[in-house]
Amino acid sequence: MNPPPTPAVNHHAGHPGFAGPIGSAMGLYMYLAGRRRARTVVDLAAVTSADSVVDIGCGPGGAVAAAARRGCRVTGVDPSPSMLRLARILVREKTIGWIQGSAEELPLEDGAATVAWAVATVHHWPDVTTGLAEIRRVLAPGGRLLAIERSVRADATGLASHGWTEPQARTFADLCRTAGFTDLRVDSRAMGRYEAWAVQALRP
């Protein structure tokens, strides 16, 4: 008897992303609607002024801004030039850098960050295994990884399916373990008006 297939954790990897006027409008909505979520992300990651944070798939920069208000250095990375242009307009703290890039090709030096997070973006990564290897590379020893995705039903379609089921969250945790991360935690969390899956790990 064959084992059941491994549930995908990047099931929208072919999504075209955010671009143009519509993408900018969506980005503004995401920034305004996601302020509570941004504070939750920073709290979960236990960010302090001693940290150097990289936000992978930063979008319009809500979580980046929340981290910068804790006094740490932050780098927002996103593949969309439209999102980065909007982020530069909305978020102006001096401790922030904005770089175009992706999870699979992070334009950062080895060990450059103490915290890396991906909020509602892992399900868009073309290659999760390569993305995790890159995150491990840019995290310093003892660095923390946090991935958050909206909790979705297995039979959801369209925008309602953008997130993880519990098996998908646990599959991502397994991939983190395979990539060399330790101290894995998988939790269900309230994120404003919806529930989300949070996967946390350490880079040894």
JSON list of N, CA and C in Angstrom, two decimals, residues 14-19 23 80 124:
[
{"chain": "A", "resi": 14, "resn": "GLY", "atom": "N", "xyz": [2.42, 29.39, -8.66]},
{"chain": "A", "resi": 14, "resn": "GLY", "atom": "CA", "xyz": [2.30, 30.01, -9.97]},
{"chain": "A", "resi": 14, "resn": "GLY", "atom": "C", "xyz": [1.53, 31.31, -9.99]},
{"chain": "A", "resi": 15, "resn": "HIS", "atom": "N", "xyz": [1.14, 31.80, -8.82]},
{"chain": "A", "resi": 15, "resn": "HIS", "atom": "CA", "xyz": [0.38, 33.05, -8.74]},
{"chain": "A", "resi": 15, "resn": "HIS", "atom": "C", "xyz": [1.20, 34.19, -9.33]},
{"chain": "A", "resi": 16, "resn": "PRO", "atom": "N", "xyz": [0.60, 35.06, -10.17]},
{"chain": "A", "resi": 16, "resn": "PRO", "atom": "CA", "xyz": [1.39, 36.09, -10.84]},
{"chain": "A", "resi": 16, "resn": "PRO", "atom": "C", "xyz": [1.90, 37.19, -9.93]},
{"chain": "A", "resi": 17, "resn": "GLY", "atom": "N", "xyz": [1.38, 37.30, -8.71]},
{"chain": "A", "resi": 17, "resn": "GLY", "atom": "CA", "xyz": [1.87, 38.33, -7.81]},
{"chain": "A", "resi": 17, "resn": "GLY", "atom": "C", "xyz": [1.15, 39.65, -8.00]},
{"chain": "A", "resi": 18, "resn": "PHE", "atom": "N", "xyz": [1.65, 40.67, -7.31]},
{"chain": "A", "resi": 18, "resn": "PHE", "atom": "CA", "xyz": [1.00, 41.98, -7.31]},
{"chain": "A", "resi": 18, "resn": "PHE", "atom": "C", "xyz": [1.80, 42.95, -8.17]},
{"chain": "A", "resi": 19, "resn": "ALA", "atom": "N", "xyz": [1.11, 43.58, -9.12]},
{"chain": "A", "resi": 19, "resn": "ALA", "atom": "CA", "xyz": [1.78, 44.53, -10.00]},
{"chain": "A", "resi": 19, "resn": "ALA", "atom": "C", "xyz": [0.76, 45.54, -10.50]},
{"chain": "A", "resi": 23, "resn": "GLY", "atom": "N", "xyz": [-2.37, 46.05, -8.15]},
{"chain": "A", "resi": 23, "resn": "GLY", "atom": "CA", "xyz": [-1.48, 45.54, -7.12]},
{"chain": "A", "resi": 23, "resn": "GLY", "atom": "C", "xyz": [-1.20, 46.58, -6.05]},
{"chain": "A", "resi": 80, "resn": "SER", "atom": "N", "xyz": [8.13, 41.92, -5.91]},
{"chain": "A", "resi": 80, "resn": "SER", "atom": "CA", "xyz": [7.30, 42.86, -6.66]},
{"chain": "A", "resi": 80, "resn": "SER", "atom": "C", "xyz": [7.82, 44.29, -6.54]},
{"chain": "A", "resi": 124, "resn": "HIS", "atom": "N", "xyz": [3.25, 30.82, -1.77]},
{"chain": "A", "resi": 124, "resn": "HIS", "atom": "CA", "xyz": [3.57, 31.34, -3.10]},
{"chain": "A", "resi": 124, "resn": "HIS", "atom": "C", "xyz": [5.00, 31.00, -3.54]}
]
